[in-house]
Tab-separated table of N, CA and C in Angstrom:
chain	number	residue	atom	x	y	z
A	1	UNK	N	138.327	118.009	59.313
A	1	UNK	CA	137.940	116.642	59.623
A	1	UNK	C	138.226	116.367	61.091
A	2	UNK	N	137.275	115.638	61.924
A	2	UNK	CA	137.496	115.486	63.125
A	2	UNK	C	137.907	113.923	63.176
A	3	UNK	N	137.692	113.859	64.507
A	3	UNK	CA	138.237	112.318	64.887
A	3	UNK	C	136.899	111.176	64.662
A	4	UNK	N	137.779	110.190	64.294
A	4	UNK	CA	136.388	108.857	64.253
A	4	UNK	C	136.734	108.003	64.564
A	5	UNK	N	135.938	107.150	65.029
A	5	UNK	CA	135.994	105.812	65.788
A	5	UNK	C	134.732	104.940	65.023
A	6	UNK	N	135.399	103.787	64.994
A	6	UNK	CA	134.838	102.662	63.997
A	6	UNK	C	135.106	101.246	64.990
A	7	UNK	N	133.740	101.375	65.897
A	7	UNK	CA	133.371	99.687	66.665
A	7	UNK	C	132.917	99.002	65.870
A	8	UNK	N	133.825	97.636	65.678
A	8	UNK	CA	132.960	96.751	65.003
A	8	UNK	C	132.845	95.499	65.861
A	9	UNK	N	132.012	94.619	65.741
A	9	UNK	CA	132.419	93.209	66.230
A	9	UNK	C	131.659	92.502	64.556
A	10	UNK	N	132.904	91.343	64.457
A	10	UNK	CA	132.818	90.547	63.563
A	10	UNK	C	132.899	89.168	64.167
A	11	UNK	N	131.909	88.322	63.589
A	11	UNK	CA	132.139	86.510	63.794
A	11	UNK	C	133.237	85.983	62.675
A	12	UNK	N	132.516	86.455	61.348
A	12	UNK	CA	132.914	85.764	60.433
A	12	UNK	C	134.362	86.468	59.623
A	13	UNK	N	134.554	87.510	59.705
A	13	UNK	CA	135.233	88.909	59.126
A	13	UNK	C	134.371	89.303	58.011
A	14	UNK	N	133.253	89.539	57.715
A	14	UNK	CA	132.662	89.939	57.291
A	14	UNK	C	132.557	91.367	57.710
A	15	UNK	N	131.634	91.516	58.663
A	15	UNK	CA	131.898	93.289	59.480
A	15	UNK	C	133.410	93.417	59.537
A	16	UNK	N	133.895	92.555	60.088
A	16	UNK	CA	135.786	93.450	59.569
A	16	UNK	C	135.779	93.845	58.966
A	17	UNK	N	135.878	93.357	57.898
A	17	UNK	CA	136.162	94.014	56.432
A	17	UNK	C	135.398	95.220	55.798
A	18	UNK	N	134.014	94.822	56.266
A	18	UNK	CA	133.342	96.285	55.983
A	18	UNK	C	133.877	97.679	56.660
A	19	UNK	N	134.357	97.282	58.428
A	19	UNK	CA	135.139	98.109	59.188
A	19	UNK	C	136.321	98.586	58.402
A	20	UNK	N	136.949	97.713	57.737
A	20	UNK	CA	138.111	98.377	57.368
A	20	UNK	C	138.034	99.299	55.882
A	21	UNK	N	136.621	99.321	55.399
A	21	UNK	CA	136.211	99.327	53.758
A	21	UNK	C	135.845	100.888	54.641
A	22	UNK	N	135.002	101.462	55.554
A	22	UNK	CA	134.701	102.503	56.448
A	22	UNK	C	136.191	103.373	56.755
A	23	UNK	N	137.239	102.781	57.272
A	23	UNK	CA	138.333	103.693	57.205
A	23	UNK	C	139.019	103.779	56.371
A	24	UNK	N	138.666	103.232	55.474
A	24	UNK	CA	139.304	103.410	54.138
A	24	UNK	C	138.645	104.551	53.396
A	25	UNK	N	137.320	104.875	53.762
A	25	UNK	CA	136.748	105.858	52.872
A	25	UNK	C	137.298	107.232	54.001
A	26	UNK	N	137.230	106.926	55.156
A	26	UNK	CA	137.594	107.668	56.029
A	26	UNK	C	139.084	108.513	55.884
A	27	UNK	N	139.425	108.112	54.750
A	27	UNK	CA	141.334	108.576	54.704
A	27	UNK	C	141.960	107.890	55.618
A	28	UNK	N	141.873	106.434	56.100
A	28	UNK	CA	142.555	106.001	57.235
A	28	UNK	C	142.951	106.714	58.245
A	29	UNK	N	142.228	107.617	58.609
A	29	UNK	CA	142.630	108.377	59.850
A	29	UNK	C	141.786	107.760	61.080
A	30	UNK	N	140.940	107.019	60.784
A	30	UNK	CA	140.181	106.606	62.053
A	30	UNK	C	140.828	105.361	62.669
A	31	UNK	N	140.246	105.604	64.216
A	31	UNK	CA	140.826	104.515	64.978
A	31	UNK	C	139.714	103.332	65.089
A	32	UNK	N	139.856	102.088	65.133
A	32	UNK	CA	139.264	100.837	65.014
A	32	UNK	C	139.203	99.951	66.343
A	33	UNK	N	138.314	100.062	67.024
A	33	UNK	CA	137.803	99.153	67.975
A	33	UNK	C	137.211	98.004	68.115
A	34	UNK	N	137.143	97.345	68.911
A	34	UNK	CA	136.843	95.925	68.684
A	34	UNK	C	135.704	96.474	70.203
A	35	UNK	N	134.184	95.447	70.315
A	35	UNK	CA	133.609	95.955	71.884
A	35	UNK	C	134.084	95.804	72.759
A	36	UNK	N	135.355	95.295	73.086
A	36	UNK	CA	136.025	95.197	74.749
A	36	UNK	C	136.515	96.549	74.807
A	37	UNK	N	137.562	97.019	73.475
A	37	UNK	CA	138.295	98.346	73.958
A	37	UNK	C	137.720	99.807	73.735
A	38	UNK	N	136.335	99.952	73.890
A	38	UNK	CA	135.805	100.866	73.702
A	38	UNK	C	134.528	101.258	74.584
A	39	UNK	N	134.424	102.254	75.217
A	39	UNK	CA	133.574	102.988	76.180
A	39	UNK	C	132.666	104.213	76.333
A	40	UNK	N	132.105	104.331	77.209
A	40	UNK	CA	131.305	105.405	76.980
A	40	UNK	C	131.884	106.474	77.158
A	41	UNK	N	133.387	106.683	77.790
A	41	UNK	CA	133.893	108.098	78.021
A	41	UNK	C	134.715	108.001	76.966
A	42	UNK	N	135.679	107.006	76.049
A	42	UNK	CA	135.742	107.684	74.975
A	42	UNK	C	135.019	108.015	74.023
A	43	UNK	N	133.805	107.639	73.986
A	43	UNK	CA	132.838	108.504	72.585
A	43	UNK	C	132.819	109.720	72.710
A	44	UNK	N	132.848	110.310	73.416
A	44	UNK	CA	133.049	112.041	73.844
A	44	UNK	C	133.978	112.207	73.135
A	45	UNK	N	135.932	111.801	73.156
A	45	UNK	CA	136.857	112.489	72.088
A	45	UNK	C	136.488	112.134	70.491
A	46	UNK	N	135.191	111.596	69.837
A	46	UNK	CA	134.995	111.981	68.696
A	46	UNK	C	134.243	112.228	68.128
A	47	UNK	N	134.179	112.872	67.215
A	47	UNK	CA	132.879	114.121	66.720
A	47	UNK	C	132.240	113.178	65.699
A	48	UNK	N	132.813	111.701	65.071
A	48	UNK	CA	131.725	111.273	64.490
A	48	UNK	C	132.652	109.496	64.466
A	49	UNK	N	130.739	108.874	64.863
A	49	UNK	CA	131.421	107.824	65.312
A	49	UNK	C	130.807	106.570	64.283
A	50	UNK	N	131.168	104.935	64.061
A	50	UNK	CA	130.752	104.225	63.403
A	50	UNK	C	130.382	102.775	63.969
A	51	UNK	N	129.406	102.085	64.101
A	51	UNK	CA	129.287	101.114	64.863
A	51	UNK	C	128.893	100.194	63.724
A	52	UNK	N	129.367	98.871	64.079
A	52	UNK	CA	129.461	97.860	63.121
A	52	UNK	C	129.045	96.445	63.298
A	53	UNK	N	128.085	95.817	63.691
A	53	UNK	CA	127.526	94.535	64.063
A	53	UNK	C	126.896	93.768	63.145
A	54	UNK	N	127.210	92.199	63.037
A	54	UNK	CA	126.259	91.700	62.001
A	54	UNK	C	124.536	91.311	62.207
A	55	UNK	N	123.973	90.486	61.422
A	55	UNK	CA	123.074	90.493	62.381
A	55	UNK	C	123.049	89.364	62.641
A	56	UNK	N	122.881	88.750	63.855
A	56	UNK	CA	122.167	87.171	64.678
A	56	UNK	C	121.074	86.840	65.150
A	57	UNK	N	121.112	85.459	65.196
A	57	UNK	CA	120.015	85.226	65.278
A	57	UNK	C	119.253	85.471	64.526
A	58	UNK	N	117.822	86.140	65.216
A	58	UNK	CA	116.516	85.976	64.556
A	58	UNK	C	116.529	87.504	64.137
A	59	UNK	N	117.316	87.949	63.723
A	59	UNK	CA	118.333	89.526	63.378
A	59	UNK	C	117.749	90.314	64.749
A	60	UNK	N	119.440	90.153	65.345
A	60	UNK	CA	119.319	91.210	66.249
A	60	UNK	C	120.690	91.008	66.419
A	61	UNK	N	121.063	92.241	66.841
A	61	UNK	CA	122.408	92.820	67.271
A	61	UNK	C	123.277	91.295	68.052
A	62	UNK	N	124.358	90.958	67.815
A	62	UNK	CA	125.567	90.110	68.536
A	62	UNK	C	125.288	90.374	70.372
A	63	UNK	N	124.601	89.362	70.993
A	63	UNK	CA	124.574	89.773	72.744
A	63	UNK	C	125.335	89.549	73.266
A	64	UNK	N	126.346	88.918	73.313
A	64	UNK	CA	127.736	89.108	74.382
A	64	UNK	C	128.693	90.052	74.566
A	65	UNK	N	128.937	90.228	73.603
A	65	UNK	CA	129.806	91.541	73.640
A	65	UNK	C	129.286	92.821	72.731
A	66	UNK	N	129.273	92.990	71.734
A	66	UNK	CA	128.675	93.976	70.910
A	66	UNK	C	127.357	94.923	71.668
A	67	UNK	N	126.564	94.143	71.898
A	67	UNK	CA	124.866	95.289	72.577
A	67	UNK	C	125.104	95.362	73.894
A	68	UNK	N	126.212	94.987	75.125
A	68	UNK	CA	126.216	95.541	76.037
A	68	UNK	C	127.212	96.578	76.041
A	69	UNK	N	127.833	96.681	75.098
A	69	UNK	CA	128.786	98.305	74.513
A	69	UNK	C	128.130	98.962	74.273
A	70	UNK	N	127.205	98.246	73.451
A	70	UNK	CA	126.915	99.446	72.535
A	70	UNK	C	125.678	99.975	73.936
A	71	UNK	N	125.082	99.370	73.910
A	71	UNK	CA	123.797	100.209	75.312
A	71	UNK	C	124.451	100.938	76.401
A	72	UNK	N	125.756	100.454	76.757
A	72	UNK	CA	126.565	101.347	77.797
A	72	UNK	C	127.206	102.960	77.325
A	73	UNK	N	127.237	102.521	75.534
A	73	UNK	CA	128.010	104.161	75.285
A	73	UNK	C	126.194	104.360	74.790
A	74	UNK	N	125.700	104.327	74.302
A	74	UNK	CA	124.420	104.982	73.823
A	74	UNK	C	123.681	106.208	74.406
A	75	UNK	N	123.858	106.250	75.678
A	75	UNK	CA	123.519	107.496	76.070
A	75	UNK	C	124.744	108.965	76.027
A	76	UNK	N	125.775	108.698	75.919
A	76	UNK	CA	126.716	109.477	75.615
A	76	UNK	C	126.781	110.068	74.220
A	77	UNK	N	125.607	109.231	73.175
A	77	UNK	CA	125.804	109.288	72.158
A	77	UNK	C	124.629	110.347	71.126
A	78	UNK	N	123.779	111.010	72.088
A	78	UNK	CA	122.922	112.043	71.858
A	78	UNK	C	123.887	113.021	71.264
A	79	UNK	N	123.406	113.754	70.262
A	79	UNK	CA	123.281	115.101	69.424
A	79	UNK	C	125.123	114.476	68.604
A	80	UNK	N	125.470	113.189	68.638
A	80	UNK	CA	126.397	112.787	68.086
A	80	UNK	C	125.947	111.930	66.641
A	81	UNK	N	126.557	112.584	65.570
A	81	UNK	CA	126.794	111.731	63.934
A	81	UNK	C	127.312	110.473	63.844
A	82	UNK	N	126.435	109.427	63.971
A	82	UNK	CA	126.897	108.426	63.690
A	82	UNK	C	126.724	107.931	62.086
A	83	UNK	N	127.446	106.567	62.245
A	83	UNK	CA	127.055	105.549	61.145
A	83	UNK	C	126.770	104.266	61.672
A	84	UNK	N	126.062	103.508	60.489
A	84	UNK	CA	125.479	101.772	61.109
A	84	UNK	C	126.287	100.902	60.192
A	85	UNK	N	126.769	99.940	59.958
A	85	UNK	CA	126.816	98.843	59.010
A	85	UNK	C	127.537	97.650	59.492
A	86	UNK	N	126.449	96.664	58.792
A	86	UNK	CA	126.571	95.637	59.124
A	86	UNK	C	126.847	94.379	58.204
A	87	UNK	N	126.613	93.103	58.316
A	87	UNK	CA	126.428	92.158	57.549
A	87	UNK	C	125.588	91.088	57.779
A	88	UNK	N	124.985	90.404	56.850
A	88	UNK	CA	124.373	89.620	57.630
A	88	UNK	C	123.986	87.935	56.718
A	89	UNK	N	123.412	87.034	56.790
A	89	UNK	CA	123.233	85.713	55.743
A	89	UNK	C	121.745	85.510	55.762
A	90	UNK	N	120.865	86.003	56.859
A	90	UNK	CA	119.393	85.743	56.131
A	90	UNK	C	118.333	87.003	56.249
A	91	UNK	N	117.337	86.880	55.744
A	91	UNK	CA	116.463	87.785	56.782
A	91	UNK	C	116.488	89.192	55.634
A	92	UNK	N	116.164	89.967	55.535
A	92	UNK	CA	115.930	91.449	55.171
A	92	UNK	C	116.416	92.765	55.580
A	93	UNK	N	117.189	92.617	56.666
A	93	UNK	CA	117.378	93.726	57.376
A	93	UNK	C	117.014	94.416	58.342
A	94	UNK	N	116.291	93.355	59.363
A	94	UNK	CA	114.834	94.153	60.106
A	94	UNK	C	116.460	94.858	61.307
A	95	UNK	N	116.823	93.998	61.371
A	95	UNK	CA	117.985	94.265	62.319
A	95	UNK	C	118.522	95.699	62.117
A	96	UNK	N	119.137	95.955	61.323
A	96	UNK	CA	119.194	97.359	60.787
A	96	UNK	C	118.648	98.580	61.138
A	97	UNK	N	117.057	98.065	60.512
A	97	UNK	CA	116.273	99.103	60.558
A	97	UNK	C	116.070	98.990	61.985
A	98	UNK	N	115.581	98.028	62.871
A	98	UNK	CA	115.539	98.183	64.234
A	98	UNK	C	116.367	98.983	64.760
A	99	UNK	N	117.732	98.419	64.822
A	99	UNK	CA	118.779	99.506	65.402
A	99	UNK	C	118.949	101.006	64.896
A	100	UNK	N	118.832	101.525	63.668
A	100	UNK	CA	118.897	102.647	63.473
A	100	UNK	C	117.692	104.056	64.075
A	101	UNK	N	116.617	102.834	64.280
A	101	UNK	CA	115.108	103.548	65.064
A	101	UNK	C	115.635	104.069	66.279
A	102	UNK	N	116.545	102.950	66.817
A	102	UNK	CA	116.863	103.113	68.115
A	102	UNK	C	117.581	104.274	68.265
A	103	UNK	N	118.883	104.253	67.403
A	103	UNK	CA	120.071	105.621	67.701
A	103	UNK	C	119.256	106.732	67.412
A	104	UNK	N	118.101	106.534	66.534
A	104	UNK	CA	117.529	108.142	66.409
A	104	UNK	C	116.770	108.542	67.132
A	105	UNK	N	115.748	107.476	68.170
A	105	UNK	CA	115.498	107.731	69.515
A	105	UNK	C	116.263	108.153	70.294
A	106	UNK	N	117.512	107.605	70.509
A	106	UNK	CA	118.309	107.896	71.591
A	106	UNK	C	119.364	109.243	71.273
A	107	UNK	N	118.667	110.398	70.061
A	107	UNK	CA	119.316	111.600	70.055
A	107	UNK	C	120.381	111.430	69.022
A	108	UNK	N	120.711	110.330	68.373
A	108	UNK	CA	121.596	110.413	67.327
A	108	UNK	C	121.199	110.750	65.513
A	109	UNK	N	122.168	111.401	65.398
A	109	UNK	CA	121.724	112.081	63.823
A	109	UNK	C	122.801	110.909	63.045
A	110	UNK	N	121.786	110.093	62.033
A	110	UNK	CA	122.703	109.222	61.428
A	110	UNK	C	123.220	110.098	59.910
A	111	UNK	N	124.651	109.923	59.586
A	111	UNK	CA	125.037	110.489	58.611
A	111	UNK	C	124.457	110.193	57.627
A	112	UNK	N	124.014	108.842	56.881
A	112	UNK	CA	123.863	108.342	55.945
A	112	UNK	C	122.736	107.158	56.324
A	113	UNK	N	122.202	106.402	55.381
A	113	UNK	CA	121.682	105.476	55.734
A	113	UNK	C	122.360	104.020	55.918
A	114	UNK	N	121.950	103.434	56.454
A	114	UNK	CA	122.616	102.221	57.005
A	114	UNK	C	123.616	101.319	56.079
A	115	UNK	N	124.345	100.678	55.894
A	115	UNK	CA	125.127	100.094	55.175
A	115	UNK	C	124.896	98.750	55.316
A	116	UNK	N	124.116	97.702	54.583
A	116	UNK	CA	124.610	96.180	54.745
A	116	UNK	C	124.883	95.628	53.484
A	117	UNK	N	125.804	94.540	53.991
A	117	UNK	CA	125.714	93.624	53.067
A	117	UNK	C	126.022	92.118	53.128
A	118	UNK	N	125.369	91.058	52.129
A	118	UNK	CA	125.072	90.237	52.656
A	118	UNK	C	126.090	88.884	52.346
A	119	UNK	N	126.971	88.625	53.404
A	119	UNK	CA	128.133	88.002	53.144
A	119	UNK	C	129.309	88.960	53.342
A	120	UNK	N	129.876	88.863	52.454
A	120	UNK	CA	131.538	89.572	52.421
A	120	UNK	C	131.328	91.067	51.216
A	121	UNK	N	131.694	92.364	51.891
A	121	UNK	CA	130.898	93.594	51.235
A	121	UNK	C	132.199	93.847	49.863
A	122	UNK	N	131.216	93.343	48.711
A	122	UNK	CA	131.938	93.103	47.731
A	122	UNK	C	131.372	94.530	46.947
A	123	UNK	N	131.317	95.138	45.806
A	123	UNK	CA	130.562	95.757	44.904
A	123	UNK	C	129.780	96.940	45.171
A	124	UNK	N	128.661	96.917	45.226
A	124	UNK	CA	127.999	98.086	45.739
A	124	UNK	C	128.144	98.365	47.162
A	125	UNK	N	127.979	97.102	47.899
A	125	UNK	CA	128.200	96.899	49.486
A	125	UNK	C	129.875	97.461	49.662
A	126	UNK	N	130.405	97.441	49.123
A	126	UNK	CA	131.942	98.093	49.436
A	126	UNK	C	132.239	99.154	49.044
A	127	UNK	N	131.437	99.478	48.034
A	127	UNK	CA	131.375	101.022	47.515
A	127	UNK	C	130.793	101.643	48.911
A	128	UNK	N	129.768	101.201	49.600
A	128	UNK	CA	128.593	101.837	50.488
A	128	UNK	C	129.060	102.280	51.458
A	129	UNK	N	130.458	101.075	51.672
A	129	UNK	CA	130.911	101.345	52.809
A	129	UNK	C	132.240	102.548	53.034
A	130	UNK	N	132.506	102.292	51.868
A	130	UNK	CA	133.632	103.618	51.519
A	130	UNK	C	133.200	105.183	51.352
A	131	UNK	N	131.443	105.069	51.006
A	131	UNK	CA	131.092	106.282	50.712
A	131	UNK	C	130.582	106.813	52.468
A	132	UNK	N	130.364	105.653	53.240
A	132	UNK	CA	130.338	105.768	54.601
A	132	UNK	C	131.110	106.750	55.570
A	133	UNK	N	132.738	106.253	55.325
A	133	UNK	CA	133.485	106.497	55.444
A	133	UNK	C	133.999	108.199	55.145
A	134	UNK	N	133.778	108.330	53.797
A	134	UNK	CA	133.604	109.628	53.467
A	134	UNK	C	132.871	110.526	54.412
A	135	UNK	N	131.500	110.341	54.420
A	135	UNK	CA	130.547	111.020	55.079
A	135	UNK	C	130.857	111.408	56.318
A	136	UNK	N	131.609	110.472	56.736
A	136	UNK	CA	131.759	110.607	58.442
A	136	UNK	C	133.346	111.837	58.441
A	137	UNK	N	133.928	110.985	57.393
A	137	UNK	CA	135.234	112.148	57.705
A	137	UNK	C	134.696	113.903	57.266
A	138	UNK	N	133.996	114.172	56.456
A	138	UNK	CA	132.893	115.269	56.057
A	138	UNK	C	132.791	116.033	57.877
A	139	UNK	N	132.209	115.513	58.333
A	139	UNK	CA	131.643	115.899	59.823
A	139	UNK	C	132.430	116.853	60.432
C-alpha cells in the first residue's frame, strides 16, 4: 500500500464526512487536506490520490478555494490514480461527470467511478465511499 492524500473542501460537512468515510476505507493511513494545505509538489509523494468537492452553484466545482488547487496540482497529476467524491443538494451530477472528463483528459486513471451523495453520505453513499477508500489503498 502506498501513500494517499484525500483533498477535500466542505461548506456544509457533508464532503467532510465523506473525506473521512474515504480514510476510513483507506485503513486510516491517509493524510487529509483541506485546499490551502495542499500543492502541486506534494502530489508527487503519493501514488494515489483523492479529491473531494461538493457541487455549487449551477454544479460546478467550489471557486475560491477548491478549483484553483485543484487546476494548480492537475498537471502534476498525469499517469496518477485518482478518486472523485462529492456531495451535492440539486441537479444530477453533471458536476461530477464534468470533472471526471476532465482528470481523464488531463492523463489521470480514475480508480473507481465517482462517488456522490446527496446530503450527508449515509447508506449506499457511505458504503461508496469506504469502498473508495479501499480501492485507492489497493494501488
Amino acid at each position: 500500500m502506498g501513500k494517499i492524500a484525500i483533498v477535500y473542501w466542505s461548506g456544509t460537512g457533508n464532503t467532510e464526512a465523506m473525506a473521512n468515510l474515504v480514510a476510513e476505507g483507506a485503513g486510516g493511513s491517509a493524510d487529509l487536506f483541506t485546499p490551502d494545505q495542499f500543492s502541486p509538489d506534494q502530489a508527487a509523494g503519493y501514488s494515489a490520490l483523492a479529491f473531494g468537492c461538493p457541487s455549487m452553484g449551477a454544479e460546478q466545482l467550489e471557486e475560491a478555494e477548491f478549483e484553483p488547487m485543484f487546476e494548480s496540482v492537475k498537471p502534476s497529476l498525469g499517469g496518477k490514480t485518482i478518486g472523485l467524491f462529492g456531495s451535492y443538494g440539486w441537479g444530477d451530477g453533471e458536476w461530477m461527470r464534468t470533472w471526471a472528463a476532465d482528470c481523464e483528459d488531463a492523463g489521470c486513471s480514475l480508480v473507481c467511478e465517482p462517488v456522490i451523495a446527496c446530503g450527508a453520505p449515509e447508506g449506499d453513499a457511505a458504503d461508496a465511499c469506504r469502498e473508495l477508500g479501499k480501492a485507492l489503498a489497493a494501488v
